Amino acid sequence: MSKHSADRSQSATNSTPRHGWWRDAVIYQIYPRSFADSNADGMGDLEGIRARLGYLRDLGVDAVWLSPFYASPQADAGYDVADYRTVDPMFGSLRDADALVRRSHELGLRVIVDLVPNHSSDKHDWFRRALEEGPGSPMRERYWFRDGRGRDGELPPNDWESVFGGSAWSRVPDGQWYLHLFAAEQPDFNWEHPAVADEFRTVLRFWLDIGVDGFRVDVAHGLVKAHGLPDVGSTDQVSMLGNKPMPFFDQEGVHEIYRGWRRILEEYSGDRVLVAEAWTPSLERTALYVRPDEMHQAFNFQYLTTYWDAAELREIIDLSLGSMRPVGATTTWVLSNHDVTRHTTRYANPPGLGVQLRTAGEVELGFRRARAASLLMLALPGSAYVYQGEELGLPDVVDLPDEARQDPSFFRADGQEGFRDGCRVPLPWTVDGPSYGFGAGAGWLPQPSDWGKFSVQAQLGAPGSTLELYRTALRIRKEHPALGAGDSVQWLESPAGVLAFRRLAGPREAFVCTANTTGAPVRVPAEGEVLLTSDGSGIDVADGLAEIPADVTVWWTQR
């Protein structure tokens, strides 16, 4: 490791003890396309991010995670990588990436970047050469090229389906088929080939030497496929969240890959981290990715997909904490990201109905529940991930015109909603302007006409705004050691539909969180001094009982 890389990483750690900063960190996900546009081309970029880092510092987060900005044809918004060591010109240059990392560290923010090791772009040099060199060539061995079934090889090699719909196999002119678990422009690497493993070891070191503090690993559960590529026997893609591993997901061989990556990170100073995006059948399976010699964290998708219901939330919180405790890992909590409907919109609909246009009352209900869910999440022990714009209370944009959509799942097969576009609409920074401060012109996805009311300008300093709620909550979280730290909660007795738990901050102080998930006010024991409420209201207390409004979370301190 170069002295340069050691110095770079240390710049973000001078004021923080090196004992696992990520364990109780709040990490802010930036979707570069939609954060800030510095050059008026309608696309967010690295310079736009760098210019707004002060906002994130003042928000109170500890780190930023950047979705892909590598060279890419953008068939899947950058998750189809053509060159892992180059910044796509639409986002800037390597010099811009270096400047972004440096400025983040100057502000005390760490930087996690996305890594996409399951598949490349079909424009990647390896894949282009594989097509040119034909069947049996060494380059084809780095992907999953196979002959088809049927009399003339006209059928796919097996029955696997793409996550985006349709077959997971595409045929090339010479008659062979190649595997892509996502879009056809994203051919899967063959991780049984040593050149693939060698390539990603060098990619890790390349970005670590630039100074990044870690990697979020895309499709971490998908790199290794079952030997022989057997048929699934079912085309139900929900099976990836079912009760057993599938031949294309969550195979045991992935763990040896991550043990090797962990050793590379430990060559570098500054507590570099690996974060798994691993959709597994259970939290117990997820825990296998964060054993002491593998990754440091894994996304808690089971929590993300839990509805706003006290009993369901308590069950998944207990299961999450209990599953991670045996491997010594902290739990992560997340409510939204670039691949799911924003929780402001999800909570406005009954579970299972998906994204729908709603009445004004339903919109307000989703808004209240989202704020309450955010305070609940930030009170739990472990690390919290915040998706850009959730601190503004942004809803999904559910009525985008078909001609504006860019999510490949929208075009892949009948029945695909293309729902991911709705959570990727560019952020509003100002109350007016051609793109509400996102850039000097229109953004790559159209913004609603009322987007300005959600803007940073409209909310900054405004009492009761969602932005000020997040700023206050993150400040309190840093001030009170019971928040975030540890690996357990002490549940308190509470009425049906209410969650209440205590976190100990030391021998003389405790913290209590009370979340009312019902649609009506409830009376509960007053748990001390009110620190914060999700709706900004005061709490009426009489005879030792407090009335908690519907869909509201309260933070208390006890001394």
mmCIF file of N, CA and C in Angstrom, residues 6-122:
data_model
loop_
_atom_site.group_PDB
_atom_site.id
_atom_site.type_symbol
_atom_site.label_atom_id
_atom_site.label_comp_id
_atom_site.label_asym_id
_atom_site.label_seq_id
_atom_site.Cartn_x
_atom_site.Cartn_y
_atom_site.Cartn_z
ATOM 1 N N ALA A 6 -2.530 5.606 2.567
ATOM 2 C CA ALA A 6 -2.659 5.607 4.016
ATOM 3 C C ALA A 6 -2.975 7.003 4.528
ATOM 4 N N ASP A 7 -2.289 8.024 3.987
ATOM 5 C CA ASP A 7 -2.545 9.395 4.407
ATOM 6 C C ASP A 7 -3.964 9.811 4.060
ATOM 7 N N ARG A 8 -4.429 9.406 2.860
ATOM 8 C CA ARG A 8 -5.755 9.816 2.407
ATOM 9 C C ARG A 8 -6.844 9.270 3.322
ATOM 10 N N SER A 9 -6.732 8.000 3.692
ATOM 11 C CA SER A 9 -7.784 7.420 4.509
ATOM 12 C C SER A 9 -7.752 7.991 5.916
ATOM 13 N N GLN A 10 -6.580 8.320 6.412
ATOM 14 C CA GLN A 10 -6.465 8.802 7.766
ATOM 15 C C GLN A 10 -7.105 10.175 7.937
ATOM 16 N N SER A 11 -7.202 10.925 6.828
ATOM 17 C CA SER A 11 -7.757 12.272 6.916
ATOM 18 C C SER A 11 -9.197 12.269 7.419
ATOM 19 N N ALA A 12 -9.907 11.163 7.213
ATOM 20 C CA ALA A 12 -11.296 11.086 7.673
ATOM 21 C C ALA A 12 -11.416 10.430 9.027
ATOM 22 N N THR A 13 -10.295 10.048 9.648
ATOM 23 C CA THR A 13 -10.380 9.280 10.884
ATOM 24 C C THR A 13 -9.663 9.943 12.048
ATOM 25 N N ASN A 14 -9.108 11.141 11.838
ATOM 26 C CA ASN A 14 -8.326 11.762 12.903
ATOM 27 C C ASN A 14 -9.136 11.989 14.168
ATOM 28 N N SER A 15 -10.438 12.290 14.000
ATOM 29 C CA SER A 15 -11.265 12.582 15.165
ATOM 30 C C SER A 15 -12.135 11.405 15.577
ATOM 31 N N THR A 16 -11.950 10.258 14.951
ATOM 32 C CA THR A 16 -12.791 9.095 15.227
ATOM 33 C C THR A 16 -11.925 7.900 15.595
ATOM 34 N N PRO A 17 -12.143 7.290 16.753
ATOM 35 C CA PRO A 17 -11.359 6.107 17.108
ATOM 36 C C PRO A 17 -11.538 5.009 16.078
ATOM 37 N N ARG A 18 -10.477 4.278 15.811
ATOM 38 C CA ARG A 18 -10.522 3.243 14.784
ATOM 39 C C ARG A 18 -11.013 1.931 15.389
ATOM 40 N N HIS A 19 -12.306 1.876 15.722
ATOM 41 C CA HIS A 19 -12.864 0.644 16.266
ATOM 42 C C HIS A 19 -14.200 0.335 15.611
ATOM 43 N N GLY A 20 -14.222 0.376 14.315
ATOM 44 C CA GLY A 20 -15.427 0.035 13.593
ATOM 45 C C GLY A 20 -16.393 1.199 13.480
ATOM 46 N N TRP A 21 -15.992 2.240 12.787
ATOM 47 C CA TRP A 21 -16.830 3.438 12.660
ATOM 48 C C TRP A 21 -18.206 3.127 12.072
ATOM 49 N N TRP A 22 -18.270 2.088 11.252
ATOM 50 C CA TRP A 22 -19.508 1.758 10.551
ATOM 51 C C TRP A 22 -20.559 1.150 11.468
ATOM 52 N N ARG A 23 -20.174 0.712 12.651
ATOM 53 C CA ARG A 23 -21.080 -0.070 13.489
ATOM 54 C C ARG A 23 -22.328 0.723 13.904
ATOM 55 N N ASP A 24 -22.196 2.031 14.063
ATOM 56 C CA ASP A 24 -23.371 2.835 14.395
ATOM 57 C C ASP A 24 -23.471 4.062 13.488
ATOM 58 N N ALA A 25 -22.888 3.986 12.300
ATOM 59 C CA ALA A 25 -22.859 5.123 11.387
ATOM 60 C C ALA A 25 -24.200 5.336 10.701
ATOM 61 N N VAL A 26 -24.430 6.574 10.297
ATOM 62 C CA VAL A 26 -25.542 6.902 9.396
ATOM 63 C C VAL A 26 -24.918 7.187 8.033
ATOM 64 N N ILE A 27 -25.288 6.385 7.049
ATOM 65 C CA ILE A 27 -24.670 6.430 5.720
ATOM 66 C C ILE A 27 -25.714 6.890 4.709
ATOM 67 N N TYR A 28 -25.362 7.887 3.926
ATOM 68 C CA TYR A 28 -26.278 8.538 3.001
ATOM 69 C C TYR A 28 -26.003 8.051 1.593
ATOM 70 N N GLN A 29 -27.013 7.443 0.974
ATOM 71 C CA GLN A 29 -26.842 6.961 -0.388
ATOM 72 C C GLN A 29 -27.075 8.074 -1.395
ATOM 73 N N ILE A 30 -26.079 8.282 -2.257
ATOM 74 C CA ILE A 30 -26.181 9.242 -3.349
ATOM 75 C C ILE A 30 -26.357 8.479 -4.656
ATOM 76 N N TYR A 31 -27.402 8.827 -5.379
ATOM 77 C CA TYR A 31 -27.613 8.297 -6.722
ATOM 78 C C TYR A 31 -27.107 9.382 -7.667
ATOM 79 N N PRO A 32 -25.874 9.261 -8.187
ATOM 80 C CA PRO A 32 -25.223 10.394 -8.856
ATOM 81 C C PRO A 32 -26.037 11.045 -9.965
ATOM 82 N N ARG A 33 -26.780 10.261 -10.720
ATOM 83 C CA ARG A 33 -27.587 10.832 -11.801
ATOM 84 C C ARG A 33 -28.555 11.912 -11.301
ATOM 85 N N SER A 34 -28.998 11.780 -10.059
ATOM 86 C CA SER A 34 -30.136 12.564 -9.591
ATOM 87 C C SER A 34 -29.829 13.468 -8.411
ATOM 88 N N PHE A 35 -28.559 13.627 -8.059
ATOM 89 C CA PHE A 35 -28.231 14.420 -6.872
ATOM 90 C C PHE A 35 -28.034 15.896 -7.218
ATOM 91 N N ALA A 36 -27.079 16.211 -8.097
ATOM 92 C CA ALA A 36 -26.836 17.609 -8.479
ATOM 93 C C ALA A 36 -26.069 17.642 -9.793
ATOM 94 N N ASP A 37 -26.519 18.496 -10.688
ATOM 95 C CA ASP A 37 -25.941 18.625 -12.031
ATOM 96 C C ASP A 37 -25.123 19.908 -12.096
ATOM 97 N N SER A 38 -23.818 19.788 -12.331
ATOM 98 C CA SER A 38 -22.938 20.966 -12.315
ATOM 99 C C SER A 38 -22.744 21.596 -13.687
ATOM 100 N N ASN A 39 -23.095 20.886 -14.770
ATOM 101 C CA ASN A 39 -22.753 21.395 -16.105
ATOM 102 C C ASN A 39 -23.959 21.523 -17.043
ATOM 103 N N ALA A 40 -25.154 21.506 -16.484
ATOM 104 C CA ALA A 40 -26.380 21.794 -17.228
ATOM 105 C C ALA A 40 -26.675 20.809 -18.348
ATOM 106 N N ASP A 41 -26.187 19.561 -18.215
ATOM 107 C CA ASP A 41 -26.516 18.571 -19.246
ATOM 108 C C ASP A 41 -27.698 17.700 -18.836
ATOM 109 N N GLY A 42 -28.303 18.000 -17.697
ATOM 110 C CA GLY A 42 -29.471 17.256 -17.245
ATOM 111 C C GLY A 42 -29.149 16.032 -16.411
ATOM 112 N N MET A 43 -27.871 15.742 -16.275
ATOM 113 C CA MET A 43 -27.432 14.544 -15.549
ATOM 114 C C MET A 43 -26.585 14.961 -14.346
ATOM 115 N N GLY A 44 -26.903 14.417 -13.176
ATOM 116 C CA GLY A 44 -26.063 14.671 -12.014
ATOM 117 C C GLY A 44 -24.656 14.174 -12.242
ATOM 118 N N ASP A 45 -23.686 14.722 -11.500
ATOM 119 C CA ASP A 45 -22.290 14.381 -11.737
ATOM 120 C C ASP A 45 -21.473 14.512 -10.457
ATOM 121 N N LEU A 46 -20.204 14.114 -10.542
ATOM 122 C CA LEU A 46 -19.343 14.100 -9.355
ATOM 123 C C LEU A 46 -19.059 15.506 -8.850
ATOM 124 N N GLU A 47 -18.882 16.454 -9.746
ATOM 125 C CA GLU A 47 -18.641 17.824 -9.312
ATOM 126 C C GLU A 47 -19.873 18.382 -8.617
ATOM 127 N N GLY A 48 -21.055 18.017 -9.090
ATOM 128 C CA GLY A 48 -22.271 18.434 -8.409
ATOM 129 C C GLY A 48 -22.340 17.885 -6.997
ATOM 130 N N ILE A 49 -21.923 16.639 -6.837
ATOM 131 C CA ILE A 49 -21.890 16.035 -5.498
ATOM 132 C C ILE A 49 -20.889 16.766 -4.619
ATOM 133 N N ARG A 50 -19.684 16.976 -5.136
ATOM 134 C CA ARG A 50 -18.638 17.629 -4.338
ATOM 135 C C ARG A 50 -19.098 18.994 -3.838
ATOM 136 N N ALA A 51 -19.797 19.732 -4.700
ATOM 137 C CA ALA A 51 -20.244 21.071 -4.322
ATOM 138 C C ALA A 51 -21.312 21.042 -3.235
ATOM 139 N N ARG A 52 -21.984 19.913 -3.047
ATOM 140 C CA ARG A 52 -23.076 19.815 -2.068
ATOM 141 C C ARG A 52 -22.680 19.034 -0.820
ATOM 142 N N LEU A 53 -21.411 18.689 -0.673
ATOM 143 C CA LEU A 53 -21.000 17.879 0.473
ATOM 144 C C LEU A 53 -21.221 18.604 1.799
ATOM 145 N N GLY A 54 -21.118 19.923 1.787
ATOM 146 C CA GLY A 54 -21.374 20.671 3.013
ATOM 147 C C GLY A 54 -22.785 20.464 3.533
ATOM 148 N N TYR A 55 -23.728 20.309 2.628
ATOM 149 C CA TYR A 55 -25.111 20.019 3.021
ATOM 150 C C TYR A 55 -25.183 18.707 3.792
ATOM 151 N N LEU A 56 -24.451 17.693 3.318
ATOM 152 C CA LEU A 56 -24.479 16.390 3.979
ATOM 153 C C LEU A 56 -23.757 16.431 5.314
ATOM 154 N N ARG A 57 -22.671 17.184 5.377
ATOM 155 C CA ARG A 57 -21.993 17.359 6.659
ATOM 156 C C ARG A 57 -22.931 17.993 7.672
ATOM 157 N N ASP A 58 -23.647 19.039 7.252
ATOM 158 C CA ASP A 58 -24.565 19.721 8.160
ATOM 159 C C ASP A 58 -25.795 18.875 8.475
ATOM 160 N N LEU A 59 -26.176 17.999 7.563
ATOM 161 C CA LEU A 59 -27.283 17.084 7.850
ATOM 162 C C LEU A 59 -26.940 16.175 9.019
ATOM 163 N N GLY A 60 -25.666 15.794 9.118
ATOM 164 C CA GLY A 60 -25.225 14.996 10.258
ATOM 165 C C GLY A 60 -24.896 13.557 9.951
ATOM 166 N N VAL A 61 -24.757 13.212 8.659
ATOM 167 C CA VAL A 61 -24.417 11.832 8.323
ATOM 168 C C VAL A 61 -22.921 11.612 8.509
ATOM 169 N N ASP A 62 -22.523 10.332 8.564
ATOM 170 C CA ASP A 62 -21.128 9.970 8.791
ATOM 171 C C ASP A 62 -20.400 9.586 7.518
ATOM 172 N N ALA A 63 -21.135 9.151 6.500
ATOM 173 C CA ALA A 63 -20.496 8.659 5.277
ATOM 174 C C ALA A 63 -21.472 8.792 4.124
ATOM 175 N N VAL A 64 -20.938 8.756 2.910
ATOM 176 C CA VAL A 64 -21.762 8.722 1.713
ATOM 177 C C VAL A 64 -21.451 7.445 0.945
ATOM 178 N N TRP A 65 -22.491 6.902 0.348
ATOM 179 C CA TRP A 65 -22.324 5.756 -0.554
ATOM 180 C C TRP A 65 -22.768 6.223 -1.930
ATOM 181 N N LEU A 66 -21.887 6.052 -2.913
ATOM 182 C CA LEU A 66 -22.143 6.498 -4.272
ATOM 183 C C LEU A 66 -22.546 5.316 -5.149
ATOM 184 N N SER A 67 -23.713 5.392 -5.761
ATOM 185 C CA SER A 67 -24.073 4.410 -6.771
ATOM 186 C C SER A 67 -23.132 4.563 -7.970
ATOM 187 N N PRO A 68 -23.097 3.597 -8.896
ATOM 188 C CA PRO A 68 -22.019 3.547 -9.894
ATOM 189 C C PRO A 68 -21.868 4.810 -10.735
ATOM 190 N N PHE A 69 -20.603 5.185 -10.946
ATOM 191 C CA PHE A 69 -20.257 6.308 -11.813
ATOM 192 C C PHE A 69 -19.183 5.888 -12.820
ATOM 193 N N TYR A 70 -18.988 4.583 -12.988
ATOM 194 C CA TYR A 70 -17.958 4.059 -13.889
ATOM 195 C C TYR A 70 -18.378 4.202 -15.356
ATOM 196 N N ALA A 71 -17.396 4.028 -16.231
ATOM 197 C CA ALA A 71 -17.683 4.051 -17.666
ATOM 198 C C ALA A 71 -18.731 2.985 -17.987
ATOM 199 N N SER A 72 -19.797 3.410 -18.683
ATOM 200 C CA SER A 72 -20.918 2.504 -18.904
ATOM 201 C C SER A 72 -21.774 3.010 -20.050
ATOM 202 N N PRO A 73 -22.347 2.103 -20.845
ATOM 203 C CA PRO A 73 -23.342 2.510 -21.847
ATOM 204 C C PRO A 73 -24.672 2.933 -21.222
ATOM 205 N N GLN A 74 -24.825 2.723 -19.909
ATOM 206 C CA GLN A 74 -26.015 3.149 -19.165
ATOM 207 C C GLN A 74 -27.274 2.378 -19.564
ATOM 208 N N ALA A 75 -27.116 1.115 -19.925
ATOM 209 C CA ALA A 75 -28.295 0.292 -20.199
ATOM 210 C C ALA A 75 -29.103 0.046 -18.929
ATOM 211 N N ASP A 76 -28.419 0.039 -17.773
ATOM 212 C CA ASP A 76 -29.094 -0.099 -16.487
ATOM 213 C C ASP A 76 -28.554 0.942 -15.515
ATOM 214 N N ALA A 77 -28.547 2.188 -15.966
ATOM 215 C CA ALA A 77 -28.172 3.323 -15.118
ATOM 216 C C ALA A 77 -26.816 3.130 -14.445
ATOM 217 N N GLY A 78 -25.846 2.581 -15.171
ATOM 218 C CA GLY A 78 -24.493 2.457 -14.653
ATOM 219 C C GLY A 78 -24.173 1.130 -14.005
ATOM 220 N N TYR A 79 -25.175 0.286 -13.788
ATOM 221 C CA TYR A 79 -24.911 -1.042 -13.250
ATOM 222 C C TYR A 79 -24.507 -2.020 -14.356
ATOM 223 N N ASP A 80 -24.231 -1.505 -15.509
ATOM 224 C CA ASP A 80 -23.627 -2.259 -16.613
ATOM 225 C C ASP A 80 -22.282 -1.586 -16.893
ATOM 226 N N VAL A 81 -21.225 -2.091 -16.276
ATOM 227 C CA VAL A 81 -19.931 -1.407 -16.260
ATOM 228 C C VAL A 81 -19.062 -1.885 -17.419
ATOM 229 N N ALA A 82 -18.549 -0.921 -18.173
ATOM 230 C CA ALA A 82 -17.643 -1.234 -19.278
ATOM 231 C C ALA A 82 -16.182 -1.132 -18.864
ATOM 232 N N ASP A 83 -15.875 -0.289 -17.869
ATOM 233 C CA ASP A 83 -14.500 -0.121 -17.384
ATOM 234 C C ASP A 83 -14.569 0.287 -15.920
ATOM 235 N N TYR A 84 -14.067 -0.585 -15.046
ATOM 236 C CA TYR A 84 -14.174 -0.365 -13.601
ATOM 237 C C TYR A 84 -13.141 0.622 -13.067
ATOM 238 N N ARG A 85 -12.229 1.060 -13.890
ATOM 239 C CA ARG A 85 -11.174 1.976 -13.439
ATOM 240 C C ARG A 85 -11.305 3.355 -14.066
ATOM 241 N N THR A 86 -12.435 3.646 -14.668
ATOM 242 C CA THR A 86 -12.640 4.914 -15.355
ATOM 243 C C THR A 86 -13.997 5.492 -14.974
ATOM 244 N N VAL A 87 -14.044 6.806 -14.818
ATOM 245 C CA VAL A 87 -15.308 7.496 -14.578
ATOM 246 C C VAL A 87 -15.967 7.768 -15.917
ATOM 247 N N ASP A 88 -17.267 7.508 -16.008
ATOM 248 C CA ASP A 88 -17.968 7.810 -17.244
ATOM 249 C C ASP A 88 -17.961 9.325 -17.469
ATOM 250 N N PRO A 89 -17.696 9.782 -18.696
ATOM 251 C CA PRO A 89 -17.665 11.224 -18.954
ATOM 252 C C PRO A 89 -18.932 11.959 -18.543
ATOM 253 N N MET A 90 -20.070 11.277 -18.521
ATOM 254 C CA MET A 90 -21.298 11.948 -18.110
ATOM 255 C C MET A 90 -21.242 12.361 -16.640
ATOM 256 N N PHE A 91 -20.386 11.688 -15.852
ATOM 257 C CA PHE A 91 -20.238 12.021 -14.437
ATOM 258 C C PHE A 91 -18.980 12.829 -14.144
ATOM 259 N N GLY A 92 -18.037 12.882 -15.079
ATOM 260 C CA GLY A 92 -16.813 13.624 -14.845
ATOM 261 C C GLY A 92 -15.590 12.812 -15.201
ATOM 262 N N SER A 93 -14.574 12.860 -14.345
ATOM 263 C CA SER A 93 -13.290 12.230 -14.617
ATOM 264 C C SER A 93 -12.723 11.647 -13.334
ATOM 265 N N LEU A 94 -11.625 10.903 -13.481
ATOM 266 C CA LEU A 94 -10.945 10.392 -12.297
ATOM 267 C C LEU A 94 -10.460 11.531 -11.409
ATOM 268 N N ARG A 95 -10.085 12.638 -12.020
ATOM 269 C CA ARG A 95 -9.683 13.803 -11.225
ATOM 270 C C ARG A 95 -10.849 14.290 -10.366
ATOM 271 N N ASP A 96 -12.064 14.265 -10.927
ATOM 272 C CA ASP A 96 -13.245 14.658 -10.153
ATOM 273 C C ASP A 96 -13.500 13.682 -9.008
ATOM 274 N N ALA A 97 -13.306 12.395 -9.275
ATOM 275 C CA ALA A 97 -13.487 11.393 -8.218
ATOM 276 C C ALA A 97 -12.488 11.614 -7.094
ATOM 277 N N ASP A 98 -11.250 11.876 -7.470
ATOM 278 C CA ASP A 98 -10.212 12.128 -6.473
ATOM 279 C C ASP A 98 -10.560 13.365 -5.643
ATOM 280 N N ALA A 99 -11.019 14.429 -6.304
ATOM 281 C CA ALA A 99 -11.371 15.656 -5.593
ATOM 282 C C ALA A 99 -12.555 15.429 -4.659
ATOM 283 N N LEU A 100 -13.505 14.614 -5.092
ATOM 284 C CA LEU A 100 -14.664 14.319 -4.256
ATOM 285 C C LEU A 100 -14.246 13.581 -2.982
ATOM 286 N N VAL A 101 -13.378 12.589 -3.137
ATOM 287 C CA VAL A 101 -12.913 11.837 -1.968
ATOM 288 C C VAL A 101 -12.135 12.748 -1.024
ATOM 289 N N ARG A 102 -11.267 13.566 -1.580
ATOM 290 C CA ARG A 102 -10.481 14.471 -0.738
ATOM 291 C C ARG A 102 -11.381 15.433 0.036
ATOM 292 N N ARG A 103 -12.345 16.050 -0.667
ATOM 293 C CA ARG A 103 -13.213 17.009 0.003
ATOM 294 C C ARG A 103 -14.080 16.331 1.055
ATOM 295 N N SER A 104 -14.557 15.131 0.772
ATOM 296 C CA SER A 104 -15.343 14.391 1.760
ATOM 297 C C SER A 104 -14.538 14.181 3.027
ATOM 298 N N HIS A 105 -13.308 13.767 2.878
ATOM 299 C CA HIS A 105 -12.464 13.519 4.049
ATOM 300 C C HIS A 105 -12.170 14.802 4.807
ATOM 301 N N GLU A 106 -11.996 15.893 4.094
ATOM 302 C CA GLU A 106 -11.789 17.173 4.770
ATOM 303 C C GLU A 106 -12.980 17.544 5.643
ATOM 304 N N LEU A 107 -14.168 17.157 5.211
ATOM 305 C CA LEU A 107 -15.391 17.455 5.960
ATOM 306 C C LEU A 107 -15.745 16.380 6.981
ATOM 307 N N GLY A 108 -14.901 15.369 7.109
ATOM 308 C CA GLY A 108 -15.166 14.301 8.063
ATOM 309 C C GLY A 108 -16.136 13.252 7.571
ATOM 310 N N LEU A 109 -16.363 13.214 6.269
ATOM 311 C CA LEU A 109 -17.264 12.219 5.679
ATOM 312 C C LEU A 109 -16.452 11.111 5.023
ATOM 313 N N ARG A 110 -16.839 9.888 5.239
ATOM 314 C CA ARG A 110 -16.218 8.767 4.543
ATOM 315 C C ARG A 110 -16.958 8.486 3.244
ATOM 316 N N VAL A 111 -16.300 7.739 2.354
ATOM 317 C CA VAL A 111 -16.845 7.498 1.026
ATOM 318 C C VAL A 111 -16.856 6.008 0.725
ATOM 319 N N ILE A 112 -18.038 5.472 0.451
ATOM 320 C CA ILE A 112 -18.221 4.094 0.015
ATOM 321 C C ILE A 112 -18.673 4.137 -1.439
ATOM 322 N N VAL A 113 -18.058 3.325 -2.291
ATOM 323 C CA VAL A 113 -18.451 3.297 -3.692
ATOM 324 C C VAL A 113 -19.060 1.948 -4.033
ATOM 325 N N ASP A 114 -19.912 1.967 -5.031
ATOM 326 C CA ASP A 114 -20.539 0.731 -5.504
ATOM 327 C C ASP A 114 -19.531 -0.102 -6.276
ATOM 328 N N LEU A 115 -19.615 -1.402 -6.112
ATOM 329 C CA LEU A 115 -18.836 -2.345 -6.910
ATOM 330 C C LEU A 115 -19.813 -3.347 -7.508
ATOM 331 N N VAL A 116 -19.679 -3.618 -8.803
ATOM 332 C CA VAL A 116 -20.638 -4.472 -9.518
ATOM 333 C C VAL A 116 -19.892 -5.688 -10.063
ATOM 334 N N PRO A 117 -19.703 -6.729 -9.252
ATOM 335 C CA PRO A 117 -18.888 -7.862 -9.673
ATOM 336 C C PRO A 117 -19.650 -9.026 -10.277
ATOM 337 N N ASN A 118 -20.973 -9.022 -10.231
ATOM 338 C CA ASN A 118 -21.727 -10.154 -10.767
ATOM 339 C C ASN A 118 -21.729 -10.168 -12.288
ATOM 340 N N HIS A 119 -21.726 -8.985 -12.877
ATOM 341 C CA HIS A 119 -21.851 -8.892 -14.327
ATOM 342 C C HIS A 119 -21.137 -7.636 -14.806
ATOM 343 N N SER A 120 -20.842 -7.606 -16.081
ATOM 344 C CA SER A 120 -20.272 -6.415 -16.713
ATOM 345 C C SER A 120 -21.275 -5.889 -17.739
ATOM 346 N N SER A 121 -20.863 -4.850 -18.442
ATOM 347 C CA SER A 121 -21.602 -4.418 -19.625
ATOM 348 C C SER A 121 -21.257 -5.332 -20.795
ATOM 349 N N ASP A 122 -22.184 -5.442 -21.736
ATOM 350 C CA ASP A 122 -21.844 -6.182 -22.961
ATOM 351 C C ASP A 122 -20.868 -5.398 -23.828
#
